CSV table of C-alpha atoms in Angstrom, one decimal:
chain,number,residue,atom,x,y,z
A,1,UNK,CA,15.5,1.3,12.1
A,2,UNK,CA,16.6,3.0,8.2
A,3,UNK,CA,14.6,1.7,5.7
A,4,UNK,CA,17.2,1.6,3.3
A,5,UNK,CA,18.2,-1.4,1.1
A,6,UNK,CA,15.5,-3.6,3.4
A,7,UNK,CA,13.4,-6.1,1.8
A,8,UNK,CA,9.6,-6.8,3.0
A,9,UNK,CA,7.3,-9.5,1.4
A,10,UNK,CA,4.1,-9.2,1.4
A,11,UNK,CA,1.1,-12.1,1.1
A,12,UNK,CA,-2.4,-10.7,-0.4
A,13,UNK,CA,-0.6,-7.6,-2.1
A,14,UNK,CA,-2.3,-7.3,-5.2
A,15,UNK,CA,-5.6,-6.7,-2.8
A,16,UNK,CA,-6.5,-3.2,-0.9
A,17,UNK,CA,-4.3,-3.4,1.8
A,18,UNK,CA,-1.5,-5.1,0.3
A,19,UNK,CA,-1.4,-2.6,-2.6
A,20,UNK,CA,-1.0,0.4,-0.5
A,21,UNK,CA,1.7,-0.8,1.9
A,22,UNK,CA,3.6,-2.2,-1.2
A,23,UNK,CA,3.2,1.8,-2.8
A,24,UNK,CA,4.4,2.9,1.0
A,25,UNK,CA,7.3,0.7,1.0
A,26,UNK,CA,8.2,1.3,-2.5
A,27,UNK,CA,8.9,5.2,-1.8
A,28,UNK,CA,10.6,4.5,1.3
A,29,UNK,CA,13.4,2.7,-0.7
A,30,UNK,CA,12.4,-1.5,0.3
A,31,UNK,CA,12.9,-4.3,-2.4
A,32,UNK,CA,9.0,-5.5,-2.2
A,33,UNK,CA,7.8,-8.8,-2.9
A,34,UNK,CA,4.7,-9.9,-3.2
A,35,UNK,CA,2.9,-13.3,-3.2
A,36,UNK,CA,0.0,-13.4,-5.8
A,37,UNK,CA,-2.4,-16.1,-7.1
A,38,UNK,CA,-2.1,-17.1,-10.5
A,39,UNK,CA,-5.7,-16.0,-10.9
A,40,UNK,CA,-5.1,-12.7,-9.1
A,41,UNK,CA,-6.2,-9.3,-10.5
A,42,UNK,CA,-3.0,-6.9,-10.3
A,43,UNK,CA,-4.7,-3.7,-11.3
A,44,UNK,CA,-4.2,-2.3,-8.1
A,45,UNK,CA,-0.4,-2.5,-8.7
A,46,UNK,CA,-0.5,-1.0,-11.9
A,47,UNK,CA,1.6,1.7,-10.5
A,48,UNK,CA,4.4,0.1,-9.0
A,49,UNK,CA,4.4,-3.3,-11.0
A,50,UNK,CA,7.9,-2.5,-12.6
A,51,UNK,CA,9.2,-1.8,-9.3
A,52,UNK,CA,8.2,-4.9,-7.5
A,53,UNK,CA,9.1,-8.8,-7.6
A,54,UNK,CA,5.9,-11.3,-7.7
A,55,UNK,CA,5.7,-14.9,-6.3
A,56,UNK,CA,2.7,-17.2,-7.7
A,57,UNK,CA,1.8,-19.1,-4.7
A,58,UNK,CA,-2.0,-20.6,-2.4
A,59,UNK,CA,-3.7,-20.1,0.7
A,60,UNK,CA,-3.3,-23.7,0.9
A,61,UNK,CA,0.4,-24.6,-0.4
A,62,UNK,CA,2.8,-24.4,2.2
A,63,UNK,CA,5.5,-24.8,-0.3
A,64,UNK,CA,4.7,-21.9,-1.7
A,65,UNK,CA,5.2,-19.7,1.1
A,66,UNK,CA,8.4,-21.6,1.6
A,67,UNK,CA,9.9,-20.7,-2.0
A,68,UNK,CA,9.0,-17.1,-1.8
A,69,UNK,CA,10.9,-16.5,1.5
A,70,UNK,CA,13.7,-17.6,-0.2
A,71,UNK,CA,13.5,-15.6,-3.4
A,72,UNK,CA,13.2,-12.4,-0.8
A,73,UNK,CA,15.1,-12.9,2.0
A,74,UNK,CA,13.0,-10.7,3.8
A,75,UNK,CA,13.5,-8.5,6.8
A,76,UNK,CA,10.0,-8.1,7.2
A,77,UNK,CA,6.5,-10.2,6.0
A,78,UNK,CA,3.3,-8.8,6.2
A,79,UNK,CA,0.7,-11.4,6.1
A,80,UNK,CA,-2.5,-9.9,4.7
A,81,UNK,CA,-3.6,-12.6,2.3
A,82,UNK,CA,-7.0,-14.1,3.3
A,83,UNK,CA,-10.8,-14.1,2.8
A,84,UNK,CA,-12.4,-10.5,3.9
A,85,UNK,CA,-15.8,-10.6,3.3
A,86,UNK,CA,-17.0,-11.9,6.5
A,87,UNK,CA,-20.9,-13.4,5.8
A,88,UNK,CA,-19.7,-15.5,3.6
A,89,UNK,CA,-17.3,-17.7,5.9
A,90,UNK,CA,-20.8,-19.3,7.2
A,91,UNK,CA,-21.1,-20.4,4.0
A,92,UNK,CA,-18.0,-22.4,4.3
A,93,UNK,CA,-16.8,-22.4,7.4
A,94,UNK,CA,-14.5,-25.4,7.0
A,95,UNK,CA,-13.0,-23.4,4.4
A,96,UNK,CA,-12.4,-20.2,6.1
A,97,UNK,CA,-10.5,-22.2,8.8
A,98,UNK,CA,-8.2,-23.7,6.2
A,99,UNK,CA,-7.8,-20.6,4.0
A,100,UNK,CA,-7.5,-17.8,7.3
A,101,UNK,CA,-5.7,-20.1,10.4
A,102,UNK,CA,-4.3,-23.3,8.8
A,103,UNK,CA,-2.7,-21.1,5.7
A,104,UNK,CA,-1.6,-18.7,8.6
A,105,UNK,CA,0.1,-21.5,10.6
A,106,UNK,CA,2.1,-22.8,7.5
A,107,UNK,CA,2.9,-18.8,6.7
A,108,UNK,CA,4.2,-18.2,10.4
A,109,UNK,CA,6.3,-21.6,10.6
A,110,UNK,CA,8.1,-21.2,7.3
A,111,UNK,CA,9.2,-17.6,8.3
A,112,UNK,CA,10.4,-19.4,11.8
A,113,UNK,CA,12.5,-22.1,10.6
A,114,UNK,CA,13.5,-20.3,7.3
A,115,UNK,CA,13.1,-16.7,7.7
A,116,UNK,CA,14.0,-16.5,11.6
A,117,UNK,CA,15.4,-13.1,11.9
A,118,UNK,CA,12.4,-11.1,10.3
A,119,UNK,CA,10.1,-9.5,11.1
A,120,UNK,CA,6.4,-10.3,10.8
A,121,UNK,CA,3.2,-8.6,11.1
A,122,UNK,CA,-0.2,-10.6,10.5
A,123,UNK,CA,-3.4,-8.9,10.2
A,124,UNK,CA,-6.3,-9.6,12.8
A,125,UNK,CA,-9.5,-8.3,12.7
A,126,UNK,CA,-11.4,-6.8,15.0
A,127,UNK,CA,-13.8,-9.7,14.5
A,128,UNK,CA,-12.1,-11.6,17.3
A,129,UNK,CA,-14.0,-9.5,19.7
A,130,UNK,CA,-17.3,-10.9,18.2
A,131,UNK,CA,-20.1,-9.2,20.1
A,132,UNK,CA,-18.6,-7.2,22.3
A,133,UNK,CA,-19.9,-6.6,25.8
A,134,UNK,CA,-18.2,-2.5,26.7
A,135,UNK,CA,-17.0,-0.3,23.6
A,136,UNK,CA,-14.6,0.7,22.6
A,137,UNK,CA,-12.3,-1.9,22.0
A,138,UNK,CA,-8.8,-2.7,23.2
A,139,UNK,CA,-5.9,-5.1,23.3
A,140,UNK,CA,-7.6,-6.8,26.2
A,141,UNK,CA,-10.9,-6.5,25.2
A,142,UNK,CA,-12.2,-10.6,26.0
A,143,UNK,CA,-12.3,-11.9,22.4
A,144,UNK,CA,-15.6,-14.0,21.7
A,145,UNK,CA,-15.9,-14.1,18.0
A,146,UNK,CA,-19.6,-14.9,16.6
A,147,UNK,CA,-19.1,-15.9,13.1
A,148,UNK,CA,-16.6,-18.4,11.4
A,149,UNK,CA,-14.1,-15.7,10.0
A,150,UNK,CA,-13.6,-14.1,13.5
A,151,UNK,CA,-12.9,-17.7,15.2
A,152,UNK,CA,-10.1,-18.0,12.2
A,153,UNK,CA,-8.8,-15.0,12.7
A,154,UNK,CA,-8.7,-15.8,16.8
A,155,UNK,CA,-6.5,-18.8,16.3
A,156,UNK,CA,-3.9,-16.8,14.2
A,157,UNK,CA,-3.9,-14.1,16.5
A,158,UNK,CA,-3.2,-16.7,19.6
A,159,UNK,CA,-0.6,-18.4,17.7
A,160,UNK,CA,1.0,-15.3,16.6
A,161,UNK,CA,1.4,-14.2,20.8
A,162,UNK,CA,2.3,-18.3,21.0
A,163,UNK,CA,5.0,-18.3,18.9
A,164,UNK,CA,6.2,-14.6,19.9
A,165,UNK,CA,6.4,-16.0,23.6
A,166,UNK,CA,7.9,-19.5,23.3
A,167,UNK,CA,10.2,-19.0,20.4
A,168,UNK,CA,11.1,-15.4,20.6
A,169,UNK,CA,9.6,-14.2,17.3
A,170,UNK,CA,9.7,-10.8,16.1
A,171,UNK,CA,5.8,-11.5,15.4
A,172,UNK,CA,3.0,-8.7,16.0
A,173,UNK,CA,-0.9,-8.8,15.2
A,174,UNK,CA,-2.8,-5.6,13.9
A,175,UNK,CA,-6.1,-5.6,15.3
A,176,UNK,CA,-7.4,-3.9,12.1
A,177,UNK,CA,-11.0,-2.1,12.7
A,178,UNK,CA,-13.1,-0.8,9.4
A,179,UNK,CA,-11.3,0.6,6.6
A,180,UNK,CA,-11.7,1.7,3.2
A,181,UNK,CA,-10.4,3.0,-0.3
A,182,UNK,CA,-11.0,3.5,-3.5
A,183,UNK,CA,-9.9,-0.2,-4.2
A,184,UNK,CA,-12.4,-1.7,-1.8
A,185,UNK,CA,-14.4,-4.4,-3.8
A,186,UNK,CA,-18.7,-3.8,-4.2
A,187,UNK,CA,-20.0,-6.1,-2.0
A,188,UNK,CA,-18.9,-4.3,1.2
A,189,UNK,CA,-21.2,-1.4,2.2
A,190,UNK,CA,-19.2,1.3,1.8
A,191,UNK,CA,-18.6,1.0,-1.8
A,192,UNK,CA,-22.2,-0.1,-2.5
A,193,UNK,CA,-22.9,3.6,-1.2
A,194,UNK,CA,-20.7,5.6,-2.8
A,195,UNK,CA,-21.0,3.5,-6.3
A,196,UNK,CA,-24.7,4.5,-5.9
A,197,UNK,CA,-24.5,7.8,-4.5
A,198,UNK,CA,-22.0,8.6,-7.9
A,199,UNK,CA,-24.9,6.4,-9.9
A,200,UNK,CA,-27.7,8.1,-9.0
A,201,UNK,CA,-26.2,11.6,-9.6
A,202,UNK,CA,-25.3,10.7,-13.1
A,203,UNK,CA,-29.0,9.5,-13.9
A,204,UNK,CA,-27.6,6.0,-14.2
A,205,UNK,CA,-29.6,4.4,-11.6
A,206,UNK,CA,-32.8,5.9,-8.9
A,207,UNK,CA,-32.7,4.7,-5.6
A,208,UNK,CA,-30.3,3.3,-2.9
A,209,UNK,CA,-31.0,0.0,-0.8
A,210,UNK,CA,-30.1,-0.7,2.8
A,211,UNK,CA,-31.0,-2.5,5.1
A,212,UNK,CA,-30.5,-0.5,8.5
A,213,UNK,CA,-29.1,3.0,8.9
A,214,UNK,CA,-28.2,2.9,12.6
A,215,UNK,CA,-25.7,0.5,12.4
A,216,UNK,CA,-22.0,1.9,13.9
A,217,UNK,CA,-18.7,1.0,12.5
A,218,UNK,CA,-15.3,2.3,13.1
A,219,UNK,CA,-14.4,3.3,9.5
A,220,UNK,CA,-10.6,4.3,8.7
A,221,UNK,CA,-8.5,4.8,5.5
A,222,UNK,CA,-6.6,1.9,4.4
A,223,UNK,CA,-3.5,3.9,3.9
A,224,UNK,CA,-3.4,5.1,7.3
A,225,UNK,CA,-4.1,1.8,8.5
A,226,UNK,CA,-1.6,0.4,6.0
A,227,UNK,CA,0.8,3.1,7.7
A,228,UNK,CA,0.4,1.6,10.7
A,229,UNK,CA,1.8,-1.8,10.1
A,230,UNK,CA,4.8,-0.4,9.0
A,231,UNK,CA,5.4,1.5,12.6
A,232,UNK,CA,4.5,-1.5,14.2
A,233,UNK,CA,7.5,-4.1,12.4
A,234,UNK,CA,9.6,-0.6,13.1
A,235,UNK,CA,9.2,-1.2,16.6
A,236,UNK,CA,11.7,-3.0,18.6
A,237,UNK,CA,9.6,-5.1,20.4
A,238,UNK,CA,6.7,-6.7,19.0
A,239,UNK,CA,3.0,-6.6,20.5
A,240,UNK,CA,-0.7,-6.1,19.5
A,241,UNK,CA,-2.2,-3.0,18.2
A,242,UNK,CA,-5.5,-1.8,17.5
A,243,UNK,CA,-5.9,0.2,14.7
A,244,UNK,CA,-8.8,2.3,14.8
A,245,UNK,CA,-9.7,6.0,14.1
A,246,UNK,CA,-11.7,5.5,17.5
A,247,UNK,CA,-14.8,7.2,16.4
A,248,UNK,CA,-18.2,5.3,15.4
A,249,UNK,CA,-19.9,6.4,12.4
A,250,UNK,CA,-23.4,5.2,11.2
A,251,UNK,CA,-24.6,3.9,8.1
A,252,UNK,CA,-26.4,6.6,8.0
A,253,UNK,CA,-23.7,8.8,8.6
A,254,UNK,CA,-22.2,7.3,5.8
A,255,UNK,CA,-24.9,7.7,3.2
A,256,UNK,CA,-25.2,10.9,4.4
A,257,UNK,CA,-21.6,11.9,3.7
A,258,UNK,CA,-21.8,10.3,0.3
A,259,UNK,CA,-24.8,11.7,-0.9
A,260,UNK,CA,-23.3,15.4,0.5
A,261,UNK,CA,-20.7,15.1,-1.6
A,262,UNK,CA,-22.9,15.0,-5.1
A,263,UNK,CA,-25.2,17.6,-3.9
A,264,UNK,CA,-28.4,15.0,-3.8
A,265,UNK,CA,-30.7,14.3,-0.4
A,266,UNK,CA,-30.9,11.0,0.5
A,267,UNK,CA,-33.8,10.9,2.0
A,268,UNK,CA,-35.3,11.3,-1.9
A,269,UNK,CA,-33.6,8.1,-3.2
A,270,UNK,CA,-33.4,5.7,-0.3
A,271,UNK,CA,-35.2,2.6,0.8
A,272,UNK,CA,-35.1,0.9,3.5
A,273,UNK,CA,-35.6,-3.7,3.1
A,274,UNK,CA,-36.3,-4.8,5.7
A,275,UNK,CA,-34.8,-8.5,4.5
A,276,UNK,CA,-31.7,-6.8,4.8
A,277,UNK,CA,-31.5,-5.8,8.3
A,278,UNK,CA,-29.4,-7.3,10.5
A,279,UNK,CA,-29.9,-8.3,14.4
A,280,UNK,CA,-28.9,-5.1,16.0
A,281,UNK,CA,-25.5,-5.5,18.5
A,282,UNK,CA,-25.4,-4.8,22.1
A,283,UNK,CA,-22.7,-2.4,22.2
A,284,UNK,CA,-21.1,-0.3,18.5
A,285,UNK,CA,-18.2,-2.0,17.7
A,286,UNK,CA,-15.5,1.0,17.7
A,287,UNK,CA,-11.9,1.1,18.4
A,288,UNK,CA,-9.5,2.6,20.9
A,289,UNK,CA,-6.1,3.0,19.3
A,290,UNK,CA,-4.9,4.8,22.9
A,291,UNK,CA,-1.8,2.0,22.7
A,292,UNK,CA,-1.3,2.4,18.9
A,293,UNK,CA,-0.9,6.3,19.5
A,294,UNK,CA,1.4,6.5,22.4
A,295,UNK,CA,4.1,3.1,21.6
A,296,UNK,CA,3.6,4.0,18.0
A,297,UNK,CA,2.9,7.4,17.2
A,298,UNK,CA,0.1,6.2,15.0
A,299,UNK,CA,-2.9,8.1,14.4
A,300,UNK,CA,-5.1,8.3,11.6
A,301,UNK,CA,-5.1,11.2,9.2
A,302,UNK,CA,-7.7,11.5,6.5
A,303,UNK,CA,-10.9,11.9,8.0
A,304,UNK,CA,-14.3,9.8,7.5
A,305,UNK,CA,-15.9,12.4,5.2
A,306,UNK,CA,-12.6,12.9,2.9
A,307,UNK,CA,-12.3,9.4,2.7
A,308,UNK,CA,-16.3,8.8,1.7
A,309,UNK,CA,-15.9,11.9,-0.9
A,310,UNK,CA,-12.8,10.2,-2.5
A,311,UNK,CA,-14.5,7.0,-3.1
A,312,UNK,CA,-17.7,8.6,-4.5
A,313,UNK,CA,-15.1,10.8,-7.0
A,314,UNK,CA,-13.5,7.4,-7.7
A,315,UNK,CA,-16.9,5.9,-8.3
A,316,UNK,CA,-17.7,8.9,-10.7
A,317,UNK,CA,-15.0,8.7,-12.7
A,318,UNK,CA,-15.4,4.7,-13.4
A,319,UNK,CA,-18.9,5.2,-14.1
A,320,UNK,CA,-18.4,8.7,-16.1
């Protein structure tokens, strides 16, 4: 499939992911569009925003959706809009329902009965597989989500394979694992890290945090992730994917590695809250892309420690 003179829209672009598959898709010659709240930051497109269309539209207007698909006429939509900070959907679980699966639903059946012959691929999360009993984690891993958000995203992911067998859409989920950029907001751990490890080494602040060290993620780059939506509405036939780098990494790991890269020992600036610390899980929650690398020819590229030094140079520069 060229990518020539196609035309991809794209819900929650103006965030991480959706800016760096809009940049991706931009040099490979598609007509973006982009559906953006009126409220929505758009420095993260700063780059591209003269070569891209916007659409104001809500999680929670249906109509919205509706008159953005036909603006585009899109070959492809790649639903990323929705909440991503996952503690807070107990605060509101009612609303992470409405705002993750019902918004989904209304996204999913406009494309059907207006959009029929595109292409979509939604965004799971690998908190569908909750606490997981065996690691890593696969298409078929049994899906028990343990928070609000991960319940959400199960019902979209259900009603994407749904509607893929019963009305023949061209629909895929990415099982998205960890991953990570410059652009990643502060509250997630990664960038509370590097933003102190880049703090610290500029005399700005003295000491570091956390709450547990040994906790594992899967952490990947969200342009190799990003890169891997694209193969996957390339594909002829639509399925699931995990994408993963496939390797666990600690939080310590990760302080660590971001610490490393400004020369300073952790071990000095550290401290450890024990109000912070989370229940430990029963197995690490890490990825196997094995189906992502041979249907695909997926795989990520820029490692865990060039990823965690590019942030902290990012973090040094906003703070320099």
């Amino acid at each position: 499939m060229t990518s020539a003179g196609r035309r991809a829209l794209i819900t929650g672009i103006s965030g991480q992911d959706g800016s760096y598959l809009a940049e991706q898709l931009v040099e490979a010659g598609y007509a973006v569009h982009g559906i953006v709240r009126p409220t929505s930051s758009l420095a993260n497109l700063a780059g591209i925003r003269d070569r891209i269309t916007l659409h104001e539209g809500e999680f929670r207007d249906p109509a919205s959706f509706r008159r953005a698909l036909e603006r585009s006429a899109p070959d492809e939509v790649y639903h990323l809009a929705a909440p991503t900070f996952v503690p807070d959907s107990w605060l509101d679980p009612a609303g992470t329902l409405e705002a993750i699966a019902v918004a989904s639903a209304d996204l999913l059946t406009a494309v059907r009965e207006d959009s029929p012959g595109a292409r979509v691929v939604v965004a799971s999360s690998r908190e569908i597989f909750g606490n997981p009993r065996s690691t890593p984690q696969d298409e078929s891993t049994p899906c028990e989500p343990s928070s609000p958000y991960g319940v959400a995203k199960l019902a979209v992911h259900q009603l994407v394979g749904l509607l893929r067998d019963r009305h023949e859409m061209h629909a895929s989920s990415a099982i998205l694992f960890n991953h990570e950029s410059v652009r990643r907001p502060a509250q997630f751990v990664t960038r509370k890290v590097t933003r102190a490890a880049a703090a610290i080494s500029l005399g700005l602040e003295d000491e570091l945090v956390l709450g547990d060290l040994d906790a594992v993620r899967d952490w990947s780059a969200a342009i190799d992730v990003m890169a891997g939506l694209r193969l996957i509405a390339g594909r002829d036939e639509p399925g699931d994917f995990v994408l993963a780098s496939g390797v666990g990494h600690s939080v310590g790991d990760l302080v660590r590695a971001a610490f490393a890269y400004v020369d300073l020992d952790p071990a000095v600036h550290l401290r450890l809250d024990d109000a912070l610390r989370r229940a430990p899980e029963p197995v690490d929650p890490v990825g196997d892309p094995t189906r992502a690398r041979e249907l695909l020819g997926w795989r990520a590229v820029i490692s865990f420690e060039q990823l965690i030094g590019e942030m902290v140079r990012a973090d040094l520069d906003l703070l320099a």
